[in-house]
Amino acid sequence: MIIQATYGCRYNQCSFCSMYKQKVFRARPLDGVFAHIDEAAREWPEARRVFLADGDAYCLPTEALAAICDHLALRFADLQRISAYATPFDILGKSEDDIALLKAKRLGLVYLGIESGSDMVLKRIAKGSAKQMESALAKARQCGLKVSATVILGLAGKNGWEDHMDGTADLVNRAPPVYLSTLQLGLETNVAPRFFERMGEDFQWQDDRGVLVELRRLLERLNPPSPVIFRSNHASNALALAGNLPRDKDKLLARIDAALDEGAGVRPRWIRGF
């Protein structure tokens, strides 16, 4: 169940993202959120999982999020989990007590786009730094807040992919999220000029083979100190994978090798998208 808690994305600076460029960020008034919850509960009273939209609803003040969680619990008898998008700044901006309070009210999972562990790539896409990502991931783990993190394959193009993948593997090894998934770079026309301007004139798109080589390098270097549930099943990916790291590393690498050698399992482009 998706409940509209905010409109747009408070950060909204990522050069590759077109999702909220036409929206001005604002928090939805609580009476409007509560009315939405009431309507949703009438239509789907048995819903057990709720996502708070839009782009980074975890940025809302803790008091507002707690009130939304309480109203959800009141209206959905079988409520198990509440989740939201978050930026590293949102996680770092919450105190440990804030995170614990929201967890107790079932808001215990956030989706975080780390995109890359390379400072060079993060700077070019206007997404902060690897240190900020690491600090947010470490704080979330310390507080028991589950993080589902995403990485974008192809983001650095053909000329910076090694640094992109090596930095990402290093980041995840230092501060592992609970879930890690990949997307494959795609650009809408309204953000492409700014993206190419920030990436530089030497940016060249990775083809599917290049993206699979990136994915192999990432998985080969991942050795997280605690288990990470890995997925590359987003519709944008050339190859859908699923497993737990580090336990299933060899199996996943073998799947990638088969795709590189024989094209096994590679999705045709016409079924991919965002």
C-alpha positions as semicolon CSV with decimal commas, in nm:
position;residue;x (nm);y (nm);z (nm)
1;M;0,000;0,000;0,000
2;I;0,143;0,337;-0,102
3;I;0,051;0,637;0,113
4;Q;0,141;0,987;-0,004
5;A;0,324;1,150;0,290
6;T;0,531;1,400;0,089
7;Y;0,536;1,539;-0,263
8;G;0,862;1,531;-0,457
9;C;1,210;1,488;-0,313
10;R;1,364;1,730;-0,064
11;Y;1,715;1,671;-0,203
12;N;1,631;1,642;-0,575
13;Q;1,986;1,718;-0,695
14;C;2,095;1,381;-0,839
15;S;2,197;1,445;-1,199
16;F;2,068;1,111;-1,331
17;C;1,722;1,120;-1,168
18;S;1,420;1,262;-1,349
19;M;1,151;1,129;-1,118
20;Y;1,080;1,447;-0,920
21;K;1,217;1,724;-1,140
22;Q;0,868;1,855;-1,215
23;K;0,764;1,862;-0,848
24;V;0,833;2,116;-0,577
25;F;0,900;1,936;-0,251
26;R;0,649;1,977;0,028
27;A;0,525;1,777;0,319
28;R;0,164;1,676;0,288
29;P;-0,049;1,815;0,572
30;L;-0,118;1,546;0,829
31;D;-0,494;1,569;0,791
32;G;-0,450;1,492;0,421
33;V;-0,224;1,194;0,500
34;F;-0,476;1,065;0,755
35;A;-0,761;1,101;0,505
36;H;-0,558;0,906;0,248
37;I;-0,495;0,631;0,506
38;D;-0,865;0,613;0,593
39;E;-0,962;0,583;0,226
40;A;-0,693;0,320;0,163
41;A;-0,806;0,117;0,463
42;R;-1,159;0,102;0,327
43;E;-1,032;-0,027;-0,006
44;W;-0,767;-0,270;0,124
45;P;-0,816;-0,331;0,498
46;E;-0,597;-0,643;0,499
47;A;-0,285;-0,461;0,373
48;R;0,021;-0,557;0,580
49;R;0,299;-0,346;0,426
50;V;0,290;0,028;0,362
51;F;0,533;0,251;0,171
52;L;0,540;0,625;0,240
53;A;0,586;0,825;-0,082
54;D;0,746;1,033;-0,240
55;G;1,122;1,061;-0,279
56;D;1,254;1,078;0,076
57;A;0,964;1,078;0,321
58;Y;1,203;0,974;0,600
59;C;1,310;1,340;0,604
60;L;0,985;1,438;0,777
61;P;1,010;1,538;1,144
62;T;1,002;1,237;1,372
63;E;0,681;1,360;1,537
64;A;0,502;1,369;1,202
65;L;0,627;1,025;1,100
66;A;0,527;0,884;1,439
67;A;0,177;1,027;1,401
68;I;0,147;0,874;1,053
69;C;0,266;0,537;1,185
70;D;0,013;0,552;1,469
71;H;-0,272;0,626;1,229
72;L;-0,164;0,340;1,003
73;A;-0,162;0,102;1,300
74;L;-0,509;0,223;1,395
75;R;-0,652;0,158;1,049
76;F;-0,468;-0,158;0,943
77;A;-0,513;-0,442;1,192
78;D;-0,255;-0,666;1,022
79;L;0,010;-0,399;0,966
80;Q;0,358;-0,553;0,973
81;R;0,595;-0,303;0,812
82;I;0,621;0,060;0,708
83;S;0,900;0,175;0,476
84;A;1,016;0,490;0,296
85;Y;1,290;0,628;0,076
86;A;1,572;0,805;0,259
87;T;1,889;0,995;0,177
88;P;2,203;0,954;0,388
89;F;2,133;1,302;0,525
90;D;1,789;1,188;0,648
91;I;1,938;0,897;0,841
92;L;2,220;1,105;0,985
93;G;1,971;1,376;1,082
94;K;1,770;1,142;1,304
95;S;1,888;1,071;1,658
96;E;1,922;0,714;1,780
97;D;1,612;0,771;1,992
98;D;1,421;0,895;1,685
99;I;1,514;0,586;1,487
100;A;1,424;0,358;1,780
101;L;1,086;0,528;1,824
102;L;0,997;0,491;1,455
103;K;1,118;0,131;1,453
104;A;0,890;0,057;1,748
105;K;0,605;0,195;1,538
106;R;0,699;-0,043;1,251
107;L;0,892;0,208;1,033
108;G;1,199;-0,014;1,024
109;L;1,305;-0,024;0,658
110;V;1,439;0,255;0,435
111;Y;1,545;0,245;0,070
112;L;1,875;0,426;0,014
113;G;2,032;0,499;-0,323
114;I;2,406;0,481;-0,260
115;E;2,456;0,460;-0,641
116;S;2,836;0,432;-0,605
117;G;3,112;0,410;-0,348
118;S;3,347;0,617;-0,562
119;D;3,390;0,978;-0,449
120;M;3,468;1,075;-0,808
121;V;3,138;0,932;-0,934
122;L;2,936;1,062;-0,640
123;K;3,070;1,413;-0,694
124;R;2,983;1,404;-1,062
125;I;2,627;1,286;-0,999
126;A;2,584;1,537;-0,712
127;K;2,519;1,269;-0,450
128;G;2,749;1,356;-0,160
129;S;3,045;1,142;-0,060
130;A;3,132;0,783;0,020
131;K;3,204;0,887;0,380
132;Q;2,850;1,020;0,417
133;M;2,711;0,698;0,270
134;E;2,926;0,490;0,504
135;S;2,826;0,694;0,809
136;A;2,456;0,660;0,727
137;L;2,481;0,285;0,666
138;A;2,680;0,234;0,986
139;K;2,434;0,438;1,192
140;A;2,137;0,250;1,050
141;R;2,295;-0,087;1,130
142;Q;2,390;0,026;1,481
143;C;2,029;0,133;1,541
144;G;1,876;-0,177;1,387
145;L;1,722;0,015;1,097
146;K;1,714;-0,206;0,789
147;V;1,853;-0,052;0,471
148;S;1,780;-0,166;0,118
149;A;2,056;-0,001;-0,085
150;T;2,081;0,039;-0,461
151;V;2,381;0,071;-0,694
152;I;2,361;0,189;-1,055
153;L;2,561;-0,015;-1,306
154;G;2,700;0,181;-1,599
155;L;2,691;0,506;-1,403
156;A;3,058;0,593;-1,464
157;G;3,060;0,486;-1,829
158;K;3,345;0,303;-1,998
159;N;3,624;0,521;-1,861
160;G;3,559;0,510;-1,487
161;W;3,389;0,181;-1,422
162;E;3,674;0,015;-1,230
163;D;3,684;0,295;-0,974
164;H;3,303;0,289;-0,960
165;M;3,285;-0,083;-0,884
166;D;3,591;-0,103;-0,658
167;G;3,474;0,192;-0,449
168;T;3,126;0,045;-0,422
169;A;3,257;-0,295;-0,312
170;D;3,482;-0,128;-0,054
171;L;3,189;0,075;0,081
172;V;2,960;-0,227;0,115
173;N;3,238;-0,432;0,276
174;R;3,291;-0,156;0,535
175;A;2,924;-0,085;0,603
176;P;2,698;-0,360;0,468
177;P;2,326;-0,291;0,422
178;V;2,072;-0,568;0,483
179;Y;1,968;-0,566;0,116
180;L;2,172;-0,465;-0,190
181;S;2,038;-0,440;-0,542
182;T;2,152;-0,306;-0,877
183;L;1,988;-0,097;-1,144
184;Q;2,123;-0,026;-1,491
185;L;2,169;0,335;-1,599
186;G;1,894;0,493;-1,805
187;L;1,830;0,862;-1,863
188;E;1,519;1,062;-1,943
189;T;1,561;1,348;-2,188
190;N;1,492;1,615;-1,924
191;V;1,802;1,521;-1,721
192;A;2,041;1,389;-1,987
193;P;2,209;1,725;-2,071
194;R;2,297;1,799;-1,709
195;F;2,415;1,442;-1,652
196;F;2,651;1,450;-1,952
197;E;2,775;1,797;-1,856
198;R;2,868;1,679;-1,506
199;M;3,017;1,348;-1,624
200;G;3,240;1,517;-1,881
201;E;3,292;1,499;-2,255
202;D;3,472;1,165;-2,227
203;F;3,166;0,979;-2,093
204;Q;3,078;0,674;-2,303
205;W;2,782;0,447;-2,240
206;Q;2,848;0,093;-2,125
207;D;2,689;-0,174;-2,341
208;D;2,537;-0,486;-2,186
209;R;2,865;-0,674;-2,191
210;G;3,040;-0,387;-2,017
211;V;2,767;-0,376;-1,754
212;L;2,800;-0,750;-1,692
213;V;3,176;-0,710;-1,651
214;E;3,104;-0,435;-1,397
215;L;2,863;-0,659;-1,211
216;R;3,117;-0,940;-1,203
217;R;3,387;-0,713;-1,065
218;L;3,151;-0,586;-0,795
219;L;3,044;-0,932;-0,680
220;E;3,398;-1,068;-0,702
221;R;3,517;-0,800;-0,458
222;L;3,224;-0,814;-0,218
223;N;3,305;-0,990;0,108
224;P;3,074;-0,828;0,363
225;P;3,134;-0,905;0,732
226;S;2,762;-0,980;0,777
227;P;2,517;-1,139;0,531
228;V;2,377;-0,921;0,253
229;I;2,072;-1,021;0,049
230;F;2,160;-0,940;-0,312
231;R;1,925;-0,886;-0,606
232;S;1,961;-0,760;-0,964
233;N;1,597;-0,823;-1,055
234;H;1,494;-0,463;-1,125
235;A;1,345;-0,434;-1,473
236;S;1,639;-0,223;-1,595
237;N;1,897;-0,499;-1,544
238;A;2,039;-0,707;-1,828
239;L;2,073;-1,011;-1,600
240;A;1,847;-1,101;-1,309
241;L;2,032;-1,252;-1,012
242;A;1,938;-1,340;-0,656
243;G;2,141;-1,473;-0,369
244;N;2,300;-1,409;-0,032
245;L;2,652;-1,272;0,003
246;P;2,912;-1,391;0,063
247;R;2,756;-1,742;0,069
248;D;2,635;-1,749;-0,292
249;K;2,917;-1,553;-0,453
250;D;3,054;-1,840;-0,661
251;K;2,708;-1,933;-0,790
252;L;2,635;-1,572;-0,891
253;L;2,973;-1,533;-1,061
254;A;2,909;-1,852;-1,259
255;R;2,577;-1,708;-1,378
256;I;2,750;-1,392;-1,496
257;D;3,021;-1,594;-1,673
258;A;2,755;-1,794;-1,855
259;A;2,590;-1,470;-1,964
260;L;2,923;-1,330;-2,085
261;D;3,022;-1,648;-2,267
262;E;2,689;-1,759;-2,411
263;G;2,438;-1,483;-2,347
264;A;2,258;-1,714;-2,103
265;G;1,980;-1,539;-1,915
266;V;2,035;-1,193;-2,067
267;R;1,705;-1,011;-2,093
268;P;1,612;-0,871;-2,435
269;R;1,611;-0,493;-2,433
270;W;1,245;-0,465;-2,524
271;I;1,133;-0,601;-2,187
272;R;1,356;-0,373;-1,980
273;G;1,264;-0,035;-1,841
274;F;1,205;0,183;-1,538
